[in-house]
PDB file of C-alpha atoms in Angstrom:
ATOM      1  CA  MET A   1     102.073  63.539-327.673  1.00  0.00           C
ATOM      2  CA  ILE A   2     102.072  63.230-331.458  1.00  0.00           C
ATOM      3  CA  LYS A   3     105.589  62.622-332.757  1.00  0.00           C
ATOM      4  CA  LYS A   4     107.058  64.938-335.364  1.00  0.00           C
ATOM      5  CA  LEU A   5     110.522  63.409-335.674  1.00  0.00           C
ATOM      6  CA  ILE A   6     111.848  59.850-335.684  1.00  0.00           C
ATOM      7  CA  GLY A   7     115.551  59.239-335.158  1.00  0.00           C
ATOM      8  CA  PHE A   8     117.216  55.963-336.097  1.00  0.00           C
ATOM      9  CA  ASP A   9     120.463  54.463-334.944  1.00  0.00           C
ATOM     10  CA  LEU A  10     122.395  53.048-337.905  1.00  0.00           C
ATOM     11  CA  ASP A  11     124.219  49.838-336.939  1.00  0.00           C
ATOM     12  CA  GLY A  12     121.881  47.219-335.548  1.00  0.00           C
ATOM     13  CA  VAL A  13     118.710  49.064-336.552  1.00  0.00           C
ATOM     14  CA  LEU A  14     118.986  49.945-340.247  1.00  0.00           C
ATOM     15  CA  VAL A  15     122.178  48.132-341.213  1.00  0.00           C
ATOM     16  CA  ASP A  16     123.524  44.793-340.020  1.00  0.00           C
ATOM     17  CA  SER A  17     127.274  45.365-340.086  1.00  0.00           C
ATOM     18  CA  LEU A  18     128.140  42.943-337.293  1.00  0.00           C
ATOM     19  CA  ALA A  19     130.107  40.591-339.560  1.00  0.00           C
ATOM     20  CA  THR A  20     132.103  43.518-340.943  1.00  0.00           C
ATOM     21  CA  MET A  21     132.958  44.773-337.466  1.00  0.00           C
ATOM     22  CA  LYS A  22     133.834  41.292-336.215  1.00  0.00           C
ATOM     23  CA  LEU A  23     136.238  40.563-339.059  1.00  0.00           C
ATOM     24  CA  ALA A  24     137.860  43.997-338.804  1.00  0.00           C
ATOM     25  CA  TRP A  25     138.233  43.782-335.024  1.00  0.00           C
ATOM     26  CA  GLU A  26     139.655  40.267-334.989  1.00  0.00           C
ATOM     27  CA  GLU A  27     142.204  41.068-337.686  1.00  0.00           C
ATOM     28  CA  THR A  28     143.164  44.288-335.884  1.00  0.00           C
ATOM     29  CA  THR A  29     143.747  42.513-332.575  1.00  0.00           C
ATOM     30  CA  ILE A  30     145.969  39.971-334.318  1.00  0.00           C
ATOM     31  CA  GLN A  31     148.002  42.686-336.030  1.00  0.00           C
ATOM     32  CA  PHE A  32     148.439  44.622-332.777  1.00  0.00           C
ATOM     33  CA  ASN A  33     148.928  41.477-330.674  1.00  0.00           C
ATOM     34  CA  ILE A  34     146.026  42.480-328.437  1.00  0.00           C
ATOM     35  CA  ASN A  35     144.039  40.033-326.304  1.00  0.00           C
ATOM     36  CA  SER A  36     140.592  41.605-326.550  1.00  0.00           C
ATOM     37  CA  PRO A  37     137.852  39.379-327.994  1.00  0.00           C
ATOM     38  CA  PHE A  38     135.065  40.761-330.119  1.00  0.00           C
ATOM     39  CA  SER A  39     132.624  39.753-327.368  1.00  0.00           C
ATOM     40  CA  ASN A  40     134.105  42.604-325.306  1.00  0.00           C
ATOM     41  CA  TYR A  41     133.981  45.072-328.193  1.00  0.00           C
ATOM     42  CA  ILE A  42     130.346  44.387-329.060  1.00  0.00           C
ATOM     43  CA  LYS A  43     129.223  45.295-325.541  1.00  0.00           C
ATOM     44  CA  GLU A  44     130.383  48.859-326.181  1.00  0.00           C
ATOM     45  CA  ILE A  45     129.016  49.299-329.702  1.00  0.00           C
ATOM     46  CA  GLY A  46     126.951  52.455-329.934  1.00  0.00           C
ATOM     47  CA  LYS A  47     129.617  54.690-328.406  1.00  0.00           C
ATOM     48  CA  PRO A  48     132.214  56.626-330.431  1.00  0.00           C
ATOM     49  CA  PHE A  49     135.147  54.376-331.357  1.00  0.00           C
ATOM     50  CA  ASP A  50     137.749  56.156-329.236  1.00  0.00           C
ATOM     51  CA  ILE A  51     135.461  55.873-326.205  1.00  0.00           C
ATOM     52  CA  ILE A  52     135.141  52.143-326.826  1.00  0.00           C
ATOM     53  CA  ILE A  53     138.918  51.799-327.021  1.00  0.00           C
ATOM     54  CA  ASN A  54     139.264  53.694-323.755  1.00  0.00           C
ATOM     55  CA  GLU A  55     136.656  51.453-322.092  1.00  0.00           C
ATOM     56  CA  LEU A  56     138.623  48.405-323.248  1.00  0.00           C
ATOM     57  CA  GLY A  57     141.870  49.785-321.807  1.00  0.00           C
ATOM     58  CA  LEU A  58     143.540  50.019-325.205  1.00  0.00           C
ATOM     59  CA  VAL A  59     143.922  53.782-325.544  1.00  0.00           C
ATOM     60  CA  LYS A  60     147.740  53.505-325.828  1.00  0.00           C
ATOM     61  CA  TYR A  61     147.252  51.945-329.268  1.00  0.00           C
ATOM     62  CA  LEU A  62     145.517  55.021-330.678  1.00  0.00           C
ATOM     63  CA  PRO A  63     145.491  56.508-333.263  1.00  0.00           C
ATOM     64  CA  GLU A  64     147.080  53.664-335.244  1.00  0.00           C
ATOM     65  CA  LEU A  65     144.517  51.149-334.033  1.00  0.00           C
ATOM     66  CA  ARG A  66     141.655  53.384-335.186  1.00  0.00           C
ATOM     67  CA  THR A  67     143.144  53.816-338.652  1.00  0.00           C
ATOM     68  CA  ASN A  68     143.807  50.106-338.997  1.00  0.00           C
ATOM     69  CA  TYR A  69     140.350  49.078-337.819  1.00  0.00           C
ATOM     70  CA  PHE A  70     138.443  51.395-340.122  1.00  0.00           C
ATOM     71  CA  ASN A  71     140.627  50.482-343.092  1.00  0.00           C
ATOM     72  CA  LEU A  72     139.638  46.882-342.439  1.00  0.00           C
ATOM     73  CA  THR A  73     135.931  47.748-342.192  1.00  0.00           C
ATOM     74  CA  THR A  74     136.290  49.064-345.733  1.00  0.00           C
ATOM     75  CA  LYS A  75     137.999  45.801-346.741  1.00  0.00           C
ATOM     76  CA  TYR A  76     135.097  43.791-345.323  1.00  0.00           C
ATOM     77  CA  GLU A  77     132.245  46.176-346.144  1.00  0.00           C
ATOM     78  CA  ASN A  78     130.611  43.672-348.500  1.00  0.00           C
ATOM     79  CA  PHE A  79     129.661  41.589-345.471  1.00  0.00           C
ATOM     80  CA  ALA A  80     127.286  44.340-344.332  1.00  0.00           C
ATOM     81  CA  LYS A  81     123.616  44.115-345.232  1.00  0.00           C
ATOM     82  CA  ILE A  82     120.446  46.019-344.453  1.00  0.00           C
ATOM     83  CA  PHE A  83     117.466  45.135-342.312  1.00  0.00           C
ATOM     84  CA  PRO A  84     114.997  45.516-345.222  1.00  0.00           C
ATOM     85  CA  GLU A  85     111.832  46.331-343.280  1.00  0.00           C
ATOM     86  CA  SER A  86     113.672  48.861-341.100  1.00  0.00           C
ATOM     87  CA  VAL A  87     114.886  50.707-344.177  1.00  0.00           C
ATOM     88  CA  GLU A  88     111.404  50.485-345.668  1.00  0.00           C
ATOM     89  CA  ALA A  89     110.028  52.088-342.498  1.00  0.00           C
ATOM     90  CA  LEU A  90     112.457  54.984-342.883  1.00  0.00           C
ATOM     91  CA  GLU A  91     111.563  55.311-346.558  1.00  0.00           C
ATOM     92  CA  LEU A  92     107.862  55.356-345.682  1.00  0.00           C
ATOM     93  CA  LEU A  93     108.431  58.236-343.286  1.00  0.00           C
ATOM     94  CA  ASN A  94     110.422  60.114-345.915  1.00  0.00           C
ATOM     95  CA  GLU A  95     107.724  59.567-348.538  1.00  0.00           C
ATOM     96  CA  ASN A  96     105.164  61.074-346.143  1.00  0.00           C
ATOM     97  CA  LYS A  97     107.345  64.152-345.520  1.00  0.00           C
ATOM     98  CA  PHE A  98     107.950  63.115-341.915  1.00  0.00           C
ATOM     99  CA  ASN A  99     111.070  64.466-340.208  1.00  0.00           C
ATOM    100  CA  THR A 100     113.747  61.774-339.986  1.00  0.00           C
ATOM    101  CA  ALA A 101     117.288  61.575-338.652  1.00  0.00           C
ATOM    102  CA  ILE A 102     120.046  58.993-338.533  1.00  0.00           C
ATOM    103  CA  ILE A 103     122.104  59.386-335.368  1.00  0.00           C
ATOM    104  CA  THR A 104     125.166  57.166-335.250  1.00  0.00           C
ATOM    105  CA  SER A 105     128.481  56.747-333.450  1.00  0.00           C
ATOM    106  CA  LYS A 106     130.112  55.648-336.694  1.00  0.00           C
ATOM    107  CA  PRO A 107     132.584  58.185-338.178  1.00  0.00           C
ATOM    108  CA  ARG A 108     130.954  60.285-340.898  1.00  0.00           C
ATOM    109  CA  GLU A 109     133.090  58.930-343.725  1.00  0.00           C
ATOM    110  CA  LYS A 110     132.104  55.354-342.909  1.00  0.00           C
ATOM    111  CA  ALA A 111     128.457  56.212-342.254  1.00  0.00           C
ATOM    112  CA  VAL A 112     128.132  58.040-345.570  1.00  0.00           C
ATOM    113  CA  CYS A 113     129.668  55.078-347.411  1.00  0.00           C
ATOM    114  CA  LEU A 114     127.095  52.717-345.882  1.00  0.00           C
ATOM    115  CA  LEU A 115     124.191  55.033-346.645  1.00  0.00           C
ATOM    116  CA  LYS A 116     125.311  55.412-350.260  1.00  0.00           C
ATOM    117  CA  LYS A 117     125.888  51.666-350.615  1.00  0.00           C
ATOM    118  CA  PHE A 118     122.312  50.906-349.579  1.00  0.00           C
ATOM    119  CA  SER A 119     120.651  54.116-350.866  1.00  0.00           C
ATOM    120  CA  ILE A 120     119.438  55.054-347.378  1.00  0.00           C
ATOM    121  CA  LYS A 121     118.316  58.666-346.930  1.00  0.00           C
ATOM    122  CA  SER A 122     117.087  60.846-344.091  1.00  0.00           C
ATOM    123  CA  ASN A 123     116.662  64.558-343.489  1.00  0.00           C
ATOM    124  CA  ILE A 124     119.812  64.743-341.383  1.00  0.00           C
ATOM    125  CA  LEU A 125     122.783  62.566-340.449  1.00  0.00           C
ATOM    126  CA  ILE A 126     124.504  63.136-337.107  1.00  0.00           C
ATOM    127  CA  CYS A 127     127.937  61.579-336.462  1.00  0.00           C
ATOM    128  CA  PRO A 128     130.542  61.969-333.688  1.00  0.00           C
ATOM    129  CA  GLU A 129     132.231  64.767-335.621  1.00  0.00           C
ATOM    130  CA  ASP A 130     129.126  66.931-335.221  1.00  0.00           C
ATOM    131  CA  CYS A 131     129.232  67.411-331.446  1.00  0.00           C
ATOM    132  CA  SER A 132     131.747  67.272-328.633  1.00  0.00           C
ATOM    133  CA  ARG A 133     130.037  64.374-326.852  1.00  0.00           C
ATOM    134  CA  GLY A 134     128.408  61.379-328.491  1.00  0.00           C
ATOM    135  CA  LYS A 135     126.008  58.782-327.157  1.00  0.00           C
ATOM    136  CA  PRO A 136     125.283  57.969-324.313  1.00  0.00           C
ATOM    137  CA  TYR A 137     125.227  61.757-323.806  1.00  0.00           C
ATOM    138  CA  PRO A 138     122.163  63.590-325.122  1.00  0.00           C
ATOM    139  CA  ASP A 139     124.131  66.006-327.314  1.00  0.00           C
ATOM    140  CA  PRO A 140     123.556  64.327-330.722  1.00  0.00           C
ATOM    141  CA  LEU A 141     119.814  64.093-330.159  1.00  0.00           C
ATOM    142  CA  LEU A 142     119.539  67.646-328.874  1.00  0.00           C
ATOM    143  CA  LEU A 143     121.401  68.834-331.974  1.00  0.00           C
ATOM    144  CA  VAL A 144     118.762  67.168-334.138  1.00  0.00           C
ATOM    145  CA  GLN A 145     115.939  68.542-332.020  1.00  0.00           C
ATOM    146  CA  ASP A 146     117.273  72.077-332.335  1.00  0.00           C
ATOM    147  CA  ASN A 147     117.711  71.659-336.091  1.00  0.00           C
ATOM    148  CA  PHE A 148     113.986  70.986-336.479  1.00  0.00           C
ATOM    149  CA  ASN A 149     112.940  73.448-333.740  1.00  0.00           C
ATOM    150  CA  LEU A 150     111.006  70.767-331.868  1.00  0.00           C
ATOM    151  CA  ARG A 151     110.337  69.902-328.243  1.00  0.00           C
ATOM    152  CA  SER A 152     111.795  66.745-326.761  1.00  0.00           C
ATOM    153  CA  ASP A 153     108.356  65.182-326.300  1.00  0.00           C
ATOM    154  CA  GLN A 154     107.803  65.410-330.055  1.00  0.00           C
ATOM    155  CA  CYS A 155     110.772  63.138-330.788  1.00  0.00           C
ATOM    156  CA  LEU A 156     111.334  59.370-330.776  1.00  0.00           C
ATOM    157  CA  PHE A 157     114.656  57.556-331.058  1.00  0.00           C
ATOM    158  CA  ILE A 158     114.943  53.940-332.202  1.00  0.00           C
ATOM    159  CA  GLY A 159     118.086  52.160-331.027  1.00  0.00           C
ATOM    160  CA  ASP A 160     119.454  48.808-329.959  1.00  0.00           C
ATOM    161  CA  MET A 161     122.104  49.617-327.334  1.00  0.00           C
ATOM    162  CA  MET A 162     122.074  50.922-323.770  1.00  0.00           C
ATOM    163  CA  SER A 163     123.936  53.999-325.013  1.00  0.00           C
ATOM    164  CA  ASP A 164     120.984  54.722-327.333  1.00  0.00           C
ATOM    165  CA  TYR A 165     118.533  54.398-324.463  1.00  0.00           C
ATOM    166  CA  LEU A 166     120.563  56.637-322.164  1.00  0.00           C
ATOM    167  CA  SER A 167     121.024  59.272-324.853  1.00  0.00           C
ATOM    168  CA  ALA A 168     117.282  59.357-325.533  1.00  0.00           C
ATOM    169  CA  ARG A 169     116.332  59.520-321.882  1.00  0.00           C
ATOM    170  CA  ARG A 170     118.833  62.270-321.126  1.00  0.00           C
ATOM    171  CA  ALA A 171     117.507  64.264-324.084  1.00  0.00           C
ATOM    172  CA  GLY A 172     113.917  63.775-322.922  1.00  0.00           C
ATOM    173  CA  TRP A 173     112.979  61.790-326.035  1.00  0.00           C
ATOM    174  CA  ASP A 174     110.786  58.715-326.148  1.00  0.00           C
ATOM    175  CA  PHE A 175     112.710  55.554-326.929  1.00  0.00           C
ATOM    176  CA  MET A 176     111.975  52.383-328.869  1.00  0.00           C
ATOM    177  CA  TYR A 177     114.201  49.350-328.336  1.00  0.00           C
ATOM    178  CA  ALA A 178     115.108  47.409-331.484  1.00  0.00           C
ATOM    179  CA  SER A 179     115.750  44.096-329.745  1.00  0.00           C
ATOM    180  CA  PHE A 180     116.727  42.480-333.058  1.00  0.00           C
ATOM    181  CA  GLY A 181     119.948  44.506-332.941  1.00  0.00           C
ATOM    182  CA  TYR A 182     123.150  43.935-331.006  1.00  0.00           C
ATOM    183  CA  GLY A 183     122.518  45.007-327.424  1.00  0.00           C
ATOM    184  CA  GLN A 184     120.482  43.963-324.412  1.00  0.00           C
ATOM    185  CA  ILE A 185     118.433  46.464-322.421  1.00  0.00           C
ATOM    186  CA  ASN A 186     116.930  44.681-319.448  1.00  0.00           C
ATOM    187  CA  ASN A 187     114.620  45.607-316.584  1.00  0.00           C
ATOM    188  CA  LYS A 188     113.221  48.707-318.278  1.00  0.00           C
ATOM    189  CA  SER A 189     109.519  49.419-318.668  1.00  0.00           C
ATOM    190  CA  ASP A 190     109.539  52.957-320.048  1.00  0.00           C
ATOM    191  CA  PHE A 191     109.839  52.143-323.741  1.00  0.00           C
ATOM    192  CA  LYS A 192     108.267  50.073-326.503  1.00  0.00           C
ATOM    193  CA  THR A 193     110.153  47.104-327.958  1.00  0.00           C
ATOM    194  CA  CYS A 194     110.251  45.946-331.565  1.00  0.00           C
ATOM    195  CA  SER A 195     111.496  42.378-331.793  1.00  0.00           C
ATOM    196  CA  SER A 196     111.872  42.384-335.576  1.00  0.00           C
ATOM    197  CA  PRO A 197     112.283  44.848-338.445  1.00  0.00           C
ATOM    198  CA  ALA A 198     108.829  43.794-339.657  1.00  0.00           C
ATOM    199  CA  MET A 199     107.338  44.854-336.326  1.00  0.00           C
ATOM    200  CA  LEU A 200     109.161  48.165-336.589  1.00  0.00           C
ATOM    201  CA  TYR A 201     107.688  48.765-340.038  1.00  0.00           C
ATOM    202  CA  LYS A 202     104.204  47.908-338.788  1.00  0.00           C
ATOM    203  CA  TYR A 203     104.575  50.317-335.874  1.00  0.00           C
ATOM    204  CA  ILE A 204     105.703  53.181-338.117  1.00  0.00           C
ATOM    205  CA  LYS A 205     102.895  52.548-340.601  1.00  0.00           C
ATOM    206  CA  ASN A 206     100.076  52.104-338.091  1.00  0.00           C
ATOM    207  CA  GLU A 207     101.066  54.201-335.070  1.00  0.00           C
ATOM    208  CA  ILE A 208     103.153  57.078-336.412  1.00  0.00           C
ATOM    209  CA  LEU A 209     101.698  57.911-339.830  1.00  0.00           C
TER     210      LEU A 209
END
Protein backbone atom coordinates (compact mmCIF):
# COMPACT_ATOMS: atom_id res chain seq x y z
CA MET A 1 0.00 0.00 0.00
CA ILE A 2 1.32 3.43 -0.97
CA LYS A 3 1.99 5.53 2.12
CA LYS A 4 0.36 8.93 2.48
CA LEU A 5 1.65 9.88 5.92
CA ILE A 6 4.97 9.44 7.72
CA GLY A 7 5.13 9.91 11.47
CA PHE A 8 8.40 10.50 13.30
CA ASP A 9 9.29 10.04 16.92
CA LEU A 10 11.30 13.02 18.18
CA ASP A 11 13.98 11.90 20.66
CA GLY A 12 16.29 9.30 19.20
CA VAL A 13 15.03 9.73 15.64
CA LEU A 14 15.17 13.43 14.78
CA VAL A 15 16.93 14.85 17.83
CA ASP A 16 19.71 13.35 19.93
CA SER A 17 18.89 14.66 23.40
CA LEU A 18 20.40 11.76 25.33
CA ALA A 19 23.12 13.89 26.95
CA THR A 20 20.53 16.45 28.04
CA MET A 21 18.32 13.79 29.60
CA LYS A 22 21.26 12.07 31.29
CA LEU A 23 22.55 15.24 32.93
CA ALA A 24 19.06 16.30 34.02
CA TRP A 25 18.21 12.86 35.42
CA GLU A 26 21.47 12.42 37.31
CA GLU A 27 21.24 15.86 38.90
CA THR A 28 17.59 15.24 39.81
CA THR A 29 18.35 11.94 41.52
CA ILE A 30 21.10 13.61 43.55
CA GLN A 31 18.80 16.44 44.62
CA PHE A 32 16.03 14.02 45.61
CA ASN A 33 18.44 11.47 47.11
CA ILE A 34 17.09 8.78 44.80
CA ASN A 35 19.02 5.64 43.84
CA SER A 36 17.83 5.21 40.26
CA PRO A 37 20.57 5.20 37.60
CA PHE A 38 20.03 6.67 34.17
CA SER A 39 20.44 3.16 32.74
CA ASN A 40 17.03 2.37 34.27
CA TYR A 41 15.45 5.59 33.01
CA ILE A 42 16.62 5.15 29.42
CA LYS A 43 14.88 1.77 29.15
CA GLU A 44 11.54 3.55 29.55
CA ILE A 45 12.18 6.51 27.24
CA GLY A 46 9.37 6.86 24.74
CA LYS A 47 6.61 6.77 27.35
CA PRO A 48 5.10 9.87 28.99
CA PHE A 49 7.29 11.07 31.87
CA ASP A 50 4.81 10.30 34.65
CA ILE A 51 4.43 6.75 33.32
CA ILE A 52 8.21 6.34 33.41
CA ILE A 53 8.31 7.57 37.01
CA ASN A 54 5.58 5.10 37.93
CA GLU A 55 7.48 2.25 36.23
CA LEU A 56 10.57 3.18 38.25
CA GLY A 57 8.61 3.14 41.51
CA LEU A 58 9.17 6.84 42.16
CA VAL A 59 5.62 8.16 41.87
CA LYS A 60 5.68 9.49 45.47
CA TYR A 61 8.14 12.16 44.32
CA LEU A 62 5.70 13.67 41.83
CA PRO A 63 4.98 16.41 40.89
CA GLU A 64 8.12 18.04 42.30
CA LEU A 65 10.40 15.56 40.56
CA ARG A 66 8.78 16.31 37.19
CA THR A 67 9.19 20.06 37.62
CA ASN A 68 12.80 19.69 38.71
CA TYR A 69 13.73 17.33 35.89
CA PHE A 70 12.27 19.45 33.11
CA ASN A 71 13.78 22.63 34.54
CA LEU A 72 17.14 20.87 34.31
CA THR A 73 16.52 19.75 30.72
CA THR A 74 16.19 23.44 29.92
CA LYS A 75 19.46 24.11 31.76
CA TYR A 76 21.23 21.46 29.68
CA GLU A 77 19.38 21.94 26.39
CA ASN A 78 22.54 23.04 24.58
CA PHE A 79 23.79 19.46 24.80
CA ALA A 80 21.02 18.35 22.43
CA LYS A 81 21.76 18.04 18.73
CA ILE A 82 19.96 16.83 15.64
CA PHE A 83 20.46 13.75 13.50
CA PRO A 84 21.06 15.80 10.32
CA GLU A 85 20.00 13.26 7.70
CA SER A 86 16.84 12.39 9.66
CA VAL A 87 15.81 16.03 9.71
CA GLU A 88 16.69 16.32 6.03
CA ALA A 89 14.40 13.36 5.33
CA LEU A 90 11.54 15.13 7.10
CA GLU A 91 12.28 18.34 5.22
CA LEU A 92 12.28 16.44 1.93
CA LEU A 93 8.83 15.07 2.67
CA ASN A 94 7.59 18.54 3.58
CA GLU A 95 9.02 20.04 0.40
CA ASN A 96 7.12 17.42 -1.63
CA LYS A 97 3.84 18.22 0.15
CA PHE A 98 3.81 14.82 1.85
CA ASN A 99 1.82 14.49 5.07
CA THR A 100 4.14 14.44 8.08
CA ALA A 101 3.70 14.21 11.84
CA ILE A 102 5.94 14.31 14.89
CA ILE A 103 4.55 12.09 17.63
CA THR A 104 6.42 12.36 20.91
CA SER A 105 6.08 11.58 24.61
CA LYS A 106 7.89 14.81 25.46
CA PRO A 107 5.67 17.52 27.04
CA ARG A 108 4.51 20.05 24.44
CA GLU A 109 6.42 22.97 25.92
CA LYS A 110 9.70 21.08 25.74
CA ALA A 111 8.98 19.59 22.32
CA VAL A 112 8.14 22.99 20.85
CA CYS A 113 11.37 24.45 22.26
CA LEU A 114 13.42 21.71 20.57
CA LEU A 115 11.62 22.11 17.26
CA LYS A 116 12.15 25.87 17.30
CA LYS A 117 15.80 25.48 18.32
CA PHE A 118 16.52 23.28 15.31
CA SER A 119 13.91 24.74 12.90
CA ILE A 120 12.16 21.38 12.54
CA LYS A 121 8.65 21.48 11.04
CA SER A 122 5.89 19.01 10.31
CA ASN A 123 2.19 19.21 9.50
CA ILE A 124 1.21 18.24 13.04
CA LEU A 125 2.82 17.74 16.44
CA ILE A 126 1.24 15.30 18.89
CA CYS A 127 2.30 15.35 22.56
CA PRO A 128 0.98 13.65 25.72
CA GLU A 129 -1.31 16.61 26.40
CA ASP A 130 -3.26 15.83 23.22
CA CYS A 131 -4.75 12.48 24.26
CA SER A 132 -5.57 10.59 27.43
CA ARG A 133 -3.14 7.75 26.71
CA GLY A 134 0.30 8.07 25.17
CA LYS A 135 2.62 5.51 23.63
CA PRO A 136 2.68 2.47 23.83
CA TYR A 137 -1.09 2.88 23.34
CA PRO A 138 -2.26 3.62 19.80
CA ASP A 139 -4.13 6.81 20.72
CA PRO A 140 -1.56 9.39 19.51
CA LEU A 141 -1.20 7.70 16.14
CA LEU A 142 -4.94 7.28 15.69
CA LEU A 143 -5.38 10.98 16.45
CA VAL A 144 -3.00 11.80 13.61
CA GLN A 145 -4.68 9.33 11.28
CA ASP A 146 -8.08 10.85 11.94
CA ASN A 147 -6.70 14.36 11.41
CA PHE A 148 -5.67 13.45 7.87
CA ASN A 149 -8.69 11.19 7.23
CA LEU A 150 -6.48 8.25 6.30
CA ARG A 151 -6.58 4.49 6.76
CA SER A 152 -4.06 2.81 9.02
CA ASP A 153 -2.42 0.99 6.10
CA GLN A 154 -1.59 4.35 4.54
CA CYS A 155 0.57 5.37 7.51
CA LEU A 156 4.14 4.63 8.61
CA PHE A 157 5.71 5.45 11.97
CA ILE A 158 9.46 5.74 12.48
CA GLY A 159 10.62 5.16 16.06
CA ASP A 160 13.44 3.79 18.15
CA MET A 161 11.76 2.34 21.25
CA MET A 162 9.54 -0.66 21.98
CA SER A 163 6.78 1.78 22.95
CA ASP A 164 6.94 3.22 19.42
CA TYR A 165 6.66 -0.24 17.90
CA LEU A 166 3.74 -1.24 20.11
CA SER A 167 1.90 2.01 19.43
CA ALA A 168 2.28 1.55 15.68
CA ARG A 169 1.21 -2.07 15.72
CA ARG A 170 -1.82 -1.37 17.89
CA ALA A 171 -2.83 1.44 15.54
CA GLY A 172 -2.41 -0.82 12.51
CA TRP A 173 0.41 1.31 11.08
CA ASP A 174 3.56 0.04 9.43
CA PHE A 175 6.66 0.58 11.52
CA MET A 176 10.28 1.40 10.78
CA TYR A 177 12.88 0.85 13.50
CA ALA A 178 15.52 3.58 13.81
CA SER A 179 18.19 1.37 15.39
CA PHE A 180 20.56 4.34 15.67
CA GLY A 181 18.34 5.67 18.47
CA TYR A 182 18.12 4.70 22.12
CA GLY A 183 16.17 1.45 22.31
CA GLN A 184 16.51 -2.18 21.34
CA ILE A 185 13.73 -4.04 19.54
CA ASN A 186 14.75 -7.66 19.17
CA ASN A 187 13.26 -10.78 17.60
CA LYS A 188 10.85 -8.89 15.35
CA SER A 189 10.55 -9.46 11.62
CA ASP A 190 7.53 -7.34 10.74
CA PHE A 191 9.29 -4.03 10.16
CA LYS A 192 12.14 -2.43 8.23
CA THR A 193 15.24 -1.23 10.08
CA CYS A 194 17.32 1.86 9.39
CA SER A 195 20.71 1.59 11.05
CA SER A 196 21.70 5.21 10.39
CA PRO A 197 20.08 8.57 9.65
CA ALA A 198 21.68 8.41 6.19
CA MET A 199 19.87 5.14 5.51
CA LEU A 200 16.63 6.71 6.67
CA TYR A 201 17.10 9.60 4.26
CA LYS A 202 17.85 7.21 1.41
CA TYR A 203 14.72 5.19 2.18
CA ILE A 204 12.49 8.28 2.22
CA LYS A 205 13.98 9.60 -1.02
CA ASN A 206 13.94 6.33 -2.97
CA GLU A 207 11.04 4.33 -1.53
CA ILE A 208 8.48 6.87 -0.34
CA LEU A 209 8.72 9.80 -2.76
